[in-house]
Coordinates of C-alpha atoms in Angstrom, one line a residue:
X192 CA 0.0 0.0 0.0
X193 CA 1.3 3.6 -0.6
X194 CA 2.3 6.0 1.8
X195 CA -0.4 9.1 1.6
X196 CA 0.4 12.6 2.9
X197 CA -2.9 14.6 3.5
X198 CA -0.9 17.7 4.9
X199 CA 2.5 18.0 2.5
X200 CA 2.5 21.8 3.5
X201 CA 1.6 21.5 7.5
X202 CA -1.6 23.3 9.1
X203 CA -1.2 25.4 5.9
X204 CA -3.9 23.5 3.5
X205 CA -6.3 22.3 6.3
X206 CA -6.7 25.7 7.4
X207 CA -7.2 27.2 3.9
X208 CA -9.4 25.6 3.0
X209 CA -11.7 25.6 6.2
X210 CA -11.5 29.2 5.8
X211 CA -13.2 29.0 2.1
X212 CA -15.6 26.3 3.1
X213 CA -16.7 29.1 6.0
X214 CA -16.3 32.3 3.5
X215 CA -18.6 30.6 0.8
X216 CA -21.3 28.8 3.3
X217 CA -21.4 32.6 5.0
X218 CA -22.1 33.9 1.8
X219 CA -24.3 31.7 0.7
X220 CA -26.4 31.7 3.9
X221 CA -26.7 35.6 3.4
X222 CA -28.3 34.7 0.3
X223 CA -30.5 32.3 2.4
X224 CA -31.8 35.3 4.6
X225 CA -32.7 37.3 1.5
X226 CA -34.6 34.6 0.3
X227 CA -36.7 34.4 3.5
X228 CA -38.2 37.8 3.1
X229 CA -38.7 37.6 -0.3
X230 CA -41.1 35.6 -2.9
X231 CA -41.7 34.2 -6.1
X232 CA -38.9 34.8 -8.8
X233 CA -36.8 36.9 -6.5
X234 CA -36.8 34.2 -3.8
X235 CA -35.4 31.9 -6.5
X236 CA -32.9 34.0 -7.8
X237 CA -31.6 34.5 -4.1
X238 CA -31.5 30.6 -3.9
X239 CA -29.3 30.1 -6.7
X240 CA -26.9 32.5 -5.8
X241 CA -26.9 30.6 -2.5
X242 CA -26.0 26.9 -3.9
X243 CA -23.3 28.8 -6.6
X244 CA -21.4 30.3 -3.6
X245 CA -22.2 27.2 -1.2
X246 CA -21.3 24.4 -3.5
X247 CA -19.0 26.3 -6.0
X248 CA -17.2 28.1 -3.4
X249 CA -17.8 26.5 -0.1
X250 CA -17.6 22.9 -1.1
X251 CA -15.5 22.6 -4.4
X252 CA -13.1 25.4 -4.1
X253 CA -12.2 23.9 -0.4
X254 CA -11.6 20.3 -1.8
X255 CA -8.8 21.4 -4.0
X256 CA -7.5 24.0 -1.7
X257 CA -7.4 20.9 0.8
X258 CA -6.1 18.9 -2.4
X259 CA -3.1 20.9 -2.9
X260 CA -2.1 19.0 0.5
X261 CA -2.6 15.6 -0.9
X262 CA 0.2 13.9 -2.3
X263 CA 1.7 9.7 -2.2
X264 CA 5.2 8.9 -2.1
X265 CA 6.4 8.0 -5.3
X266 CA 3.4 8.9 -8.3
X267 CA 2.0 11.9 -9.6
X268 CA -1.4 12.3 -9.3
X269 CA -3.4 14.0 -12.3
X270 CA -7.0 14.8 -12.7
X271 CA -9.4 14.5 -15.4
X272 CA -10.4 18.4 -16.2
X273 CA -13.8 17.4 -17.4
X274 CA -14.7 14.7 -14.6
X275 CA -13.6 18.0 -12.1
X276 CA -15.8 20.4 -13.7
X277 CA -18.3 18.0 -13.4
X278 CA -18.4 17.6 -9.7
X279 CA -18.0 21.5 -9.5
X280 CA -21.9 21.3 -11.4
X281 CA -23.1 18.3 -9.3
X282 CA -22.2 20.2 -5.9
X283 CA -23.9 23.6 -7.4
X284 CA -27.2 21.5 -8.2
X285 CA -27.5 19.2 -5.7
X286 CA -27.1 21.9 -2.9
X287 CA -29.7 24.1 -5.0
X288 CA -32.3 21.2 -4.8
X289 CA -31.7 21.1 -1.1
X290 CA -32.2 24.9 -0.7
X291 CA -34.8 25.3 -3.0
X292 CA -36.8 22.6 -0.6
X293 CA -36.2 24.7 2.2
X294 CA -37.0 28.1 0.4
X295 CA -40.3 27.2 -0.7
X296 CA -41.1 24.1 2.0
X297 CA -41.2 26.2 5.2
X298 CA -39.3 26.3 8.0
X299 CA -40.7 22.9 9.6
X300 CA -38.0 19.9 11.2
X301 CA -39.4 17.9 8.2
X302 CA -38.2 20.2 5.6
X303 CA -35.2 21.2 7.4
X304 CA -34.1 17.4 8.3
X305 CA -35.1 17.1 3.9
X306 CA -32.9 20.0 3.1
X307 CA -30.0 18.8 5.6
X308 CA -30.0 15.7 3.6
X309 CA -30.0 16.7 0.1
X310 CA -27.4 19.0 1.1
X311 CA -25.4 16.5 2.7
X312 CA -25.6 13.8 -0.1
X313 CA -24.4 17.1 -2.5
X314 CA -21.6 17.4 -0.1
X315 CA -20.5 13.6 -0.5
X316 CA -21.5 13.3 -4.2
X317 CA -19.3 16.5 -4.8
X318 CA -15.8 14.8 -2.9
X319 CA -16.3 11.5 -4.6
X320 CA -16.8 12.5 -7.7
X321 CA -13.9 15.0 -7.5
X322 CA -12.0 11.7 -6.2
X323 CA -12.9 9.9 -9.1
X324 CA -11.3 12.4 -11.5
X325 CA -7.9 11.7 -10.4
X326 CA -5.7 9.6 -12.0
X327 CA -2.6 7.7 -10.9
X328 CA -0.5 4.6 -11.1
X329 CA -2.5 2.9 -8.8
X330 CA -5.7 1.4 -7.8
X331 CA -7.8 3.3 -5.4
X332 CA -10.2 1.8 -2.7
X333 CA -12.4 3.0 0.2
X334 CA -12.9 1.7 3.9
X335 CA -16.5 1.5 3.8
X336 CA -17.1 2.2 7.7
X337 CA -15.1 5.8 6.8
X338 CA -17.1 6.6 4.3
X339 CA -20.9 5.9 5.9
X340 CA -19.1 8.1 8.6
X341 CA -18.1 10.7 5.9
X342 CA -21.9 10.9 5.3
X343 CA -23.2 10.7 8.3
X344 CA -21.5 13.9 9.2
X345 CA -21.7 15.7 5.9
X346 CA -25.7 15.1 6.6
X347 CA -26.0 15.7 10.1
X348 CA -23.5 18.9 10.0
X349 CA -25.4 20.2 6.8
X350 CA -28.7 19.8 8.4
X351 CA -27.3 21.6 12.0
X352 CA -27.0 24.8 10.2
X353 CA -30.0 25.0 8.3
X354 CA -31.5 24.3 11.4
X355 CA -29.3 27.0 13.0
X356 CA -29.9 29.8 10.0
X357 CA -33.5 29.0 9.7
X358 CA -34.5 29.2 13.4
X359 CA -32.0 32.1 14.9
X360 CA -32.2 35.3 13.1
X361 CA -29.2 37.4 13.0
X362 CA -25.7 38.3 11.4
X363 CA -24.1 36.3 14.2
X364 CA -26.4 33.3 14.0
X365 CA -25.8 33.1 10.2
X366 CA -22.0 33.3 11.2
X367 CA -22.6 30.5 13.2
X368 CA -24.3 28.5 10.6
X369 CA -21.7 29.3 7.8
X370 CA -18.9 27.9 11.0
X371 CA -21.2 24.6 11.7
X372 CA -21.2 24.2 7.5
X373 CA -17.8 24.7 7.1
X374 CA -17.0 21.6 9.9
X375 CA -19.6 19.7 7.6
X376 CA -17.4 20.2 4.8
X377 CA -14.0 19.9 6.1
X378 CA -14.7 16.9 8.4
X379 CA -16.6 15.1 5.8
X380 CA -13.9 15.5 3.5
X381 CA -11.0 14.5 5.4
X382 CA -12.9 11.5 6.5
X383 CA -13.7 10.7 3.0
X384 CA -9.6 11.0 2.7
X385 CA -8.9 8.9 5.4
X386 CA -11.1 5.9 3.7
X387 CA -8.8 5.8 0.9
X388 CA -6.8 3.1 -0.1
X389 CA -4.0 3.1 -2.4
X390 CA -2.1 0.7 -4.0
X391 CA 0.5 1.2 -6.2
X392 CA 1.0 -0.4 -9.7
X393 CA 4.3 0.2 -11.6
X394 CA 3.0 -1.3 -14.7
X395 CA 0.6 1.1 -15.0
X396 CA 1.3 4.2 -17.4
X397 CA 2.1 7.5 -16.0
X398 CA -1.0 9.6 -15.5
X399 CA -2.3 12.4 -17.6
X400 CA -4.2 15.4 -17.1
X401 CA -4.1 18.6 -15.0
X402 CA -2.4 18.6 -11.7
X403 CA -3.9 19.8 -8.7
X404 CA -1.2 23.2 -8.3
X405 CA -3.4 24.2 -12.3
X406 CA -6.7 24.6 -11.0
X407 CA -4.5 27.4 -7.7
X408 CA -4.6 30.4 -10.2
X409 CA -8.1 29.9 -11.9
X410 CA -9.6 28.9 -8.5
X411 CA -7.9 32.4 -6.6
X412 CA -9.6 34.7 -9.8
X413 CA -12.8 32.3 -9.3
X414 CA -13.1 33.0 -5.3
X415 CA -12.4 36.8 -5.9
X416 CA -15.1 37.4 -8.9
X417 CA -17.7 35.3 -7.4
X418 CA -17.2 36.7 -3.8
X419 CA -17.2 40.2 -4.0
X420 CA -19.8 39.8 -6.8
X421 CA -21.9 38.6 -4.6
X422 CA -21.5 40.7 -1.7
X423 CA -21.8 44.1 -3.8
X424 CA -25.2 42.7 -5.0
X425 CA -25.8 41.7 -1.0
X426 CA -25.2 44.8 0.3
X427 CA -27.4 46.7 -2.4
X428 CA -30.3 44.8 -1.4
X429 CA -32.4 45.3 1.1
X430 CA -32.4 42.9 4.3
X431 CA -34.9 41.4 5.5
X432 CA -35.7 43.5 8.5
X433 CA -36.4 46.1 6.0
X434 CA -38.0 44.2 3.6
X435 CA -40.6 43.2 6.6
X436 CA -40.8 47.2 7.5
X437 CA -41.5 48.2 4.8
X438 CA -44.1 45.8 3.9
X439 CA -45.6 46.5 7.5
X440 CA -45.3 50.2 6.6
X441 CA -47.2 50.0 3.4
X442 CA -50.1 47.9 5.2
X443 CA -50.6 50.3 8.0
X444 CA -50.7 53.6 4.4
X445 CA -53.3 50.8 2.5
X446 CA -55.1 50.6 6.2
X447 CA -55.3 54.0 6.6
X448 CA -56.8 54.5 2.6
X449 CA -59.5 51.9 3.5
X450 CA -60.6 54.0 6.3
X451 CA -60.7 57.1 4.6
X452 CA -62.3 55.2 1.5
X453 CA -65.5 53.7 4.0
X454 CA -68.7 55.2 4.0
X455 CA -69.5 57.4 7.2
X456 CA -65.8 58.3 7.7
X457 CA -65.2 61.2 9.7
X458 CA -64.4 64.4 7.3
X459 CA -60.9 64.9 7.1
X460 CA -59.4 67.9 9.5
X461 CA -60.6 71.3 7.6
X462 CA -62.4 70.2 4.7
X463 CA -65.6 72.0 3.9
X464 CA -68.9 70.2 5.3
X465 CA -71.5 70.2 2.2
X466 CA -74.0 69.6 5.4
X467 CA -73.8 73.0 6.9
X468 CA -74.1 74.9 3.7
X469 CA -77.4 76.5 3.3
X470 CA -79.1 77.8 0.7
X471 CA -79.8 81.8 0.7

């Protein structure tokens, strides 16, 4: 069996990449709160914008930050570009099913345990798939116990801060959330790491495609387009404390109209009274 470094640079990788899982599930929860206090087409614009900066950035940036960590004694290790774009899109999707449950299921245990799940499985589907684009001159096999474990807390993690975001309002508890996702992500994916087997086969040709260090530039313009994109358009939109004033504002001017409007209103303050007008 090969020897497999998860850590080549130190606490540098694990860190990173725990810091981008966080940056892209805050982001993405943001999203989450705007989508709360707003309906119909808007509501599912703010979801989408939620799964591309929780499974684009949150999940699939941090797996090849955390990747660039990841090396065995003795073979290079390539990845299949098109395979790894793929699980980019399957992480984007599946999360956007599971939000898209919870945006427009309610805020019940039901739809949040639902949600938690999806999410989850989007997590899992979007590390194994990204596993399965890498190519090396060996044969690659999983612990089964690591992996239900990886899901188990990809699910249960996931579902924690929905839970968490849907139930305490707040900047701070959607900070908390974004933290609890990020654990979800990191833990589940270097539990899905330590399931791997590898063993090496010198018969084997030498691997093609793209190495991990290829995606470090595209991924670094990726993070800063899609992040600051997305927290201009955050900060030009209203919140949802204002969205719900403002809507309570506007019922108490239409309340107000419909009294005026009613028959046998009081006159309003120094109006002429046609009643005490008398003829010459």
């Amino acid at each position: 069996m090969a020897h497999v470094h998860h850590f080549s640079y130190g606490p540098l990788t694990p860190v990173s990449a725990y810091v981008m899982s966080f940056v892209g599930s805050f982001l993405g929860l943001l999203c989450m709160t705007r989508a709360r206090a707003s309906t119909g087409r808007s509501r599912a614009s703010w979801l989408s914008l939620a799964a591309l900066a929780i499974g684009g950035t949150g999940i699939w940036v941090m797996h090849f930050i955390a990747m660039l960590g990841f090396s065995v004694s003795g073979m290079p290790i390539r990845y299949n570009v098109p395979v790894t774009l793929l699980s980019c899109l399957t992480a984007v999707v599946v999360v956007a099913v599971g939000l898209f449950i919870l945006g427009f299921g309610g805020s019940g245990p039901g739809v949040i345990v639902t949600g938690g799940l999806v999410m989850g499985i989007g997590v899992v589907s979007m590390h194994y798939s990204g596993m399965a684009a890498m190519n090396m001159s060996g044969d690659i096999g999983y612990q089964p116990a690591l992996v239900a474990l990886s899901v188990v807390i990809a699910v249960v993690a996931a579902t924690a801060a929905l839970w968490f975001c849907v139930r305490v309002k707040g900047l701070w508890a959607t900070c908390g959330a974004a933290l609890i996702m990020g654990v979800a992500v990191t833990g589940m994916h270097y539990t899905g790491m330590a399931a791997m087997r590898i063993t090496m086969d010198p018969a084997m040709p030498a691997p093609s495609g793209a190495t991990a260090s290829d995606f470090l530039i595209p991924l670094i313009g990726g993070i800063a387009v899609v992040s600051i994109t997305l927290l201009i358009i955050i900060a030009m939109a209203p919140s949802e404390d204002e969205i719900r004033a403002d809507a309570e504002f506007q019922q108490r001017i239409a309340a107000r109209q419909a009294e005026a409007a009613a028959p046998g209103a009081p006159a309003t303050p120094g109006a002429p009274e046609a009643s005490r007008t008398r003829p010459p």
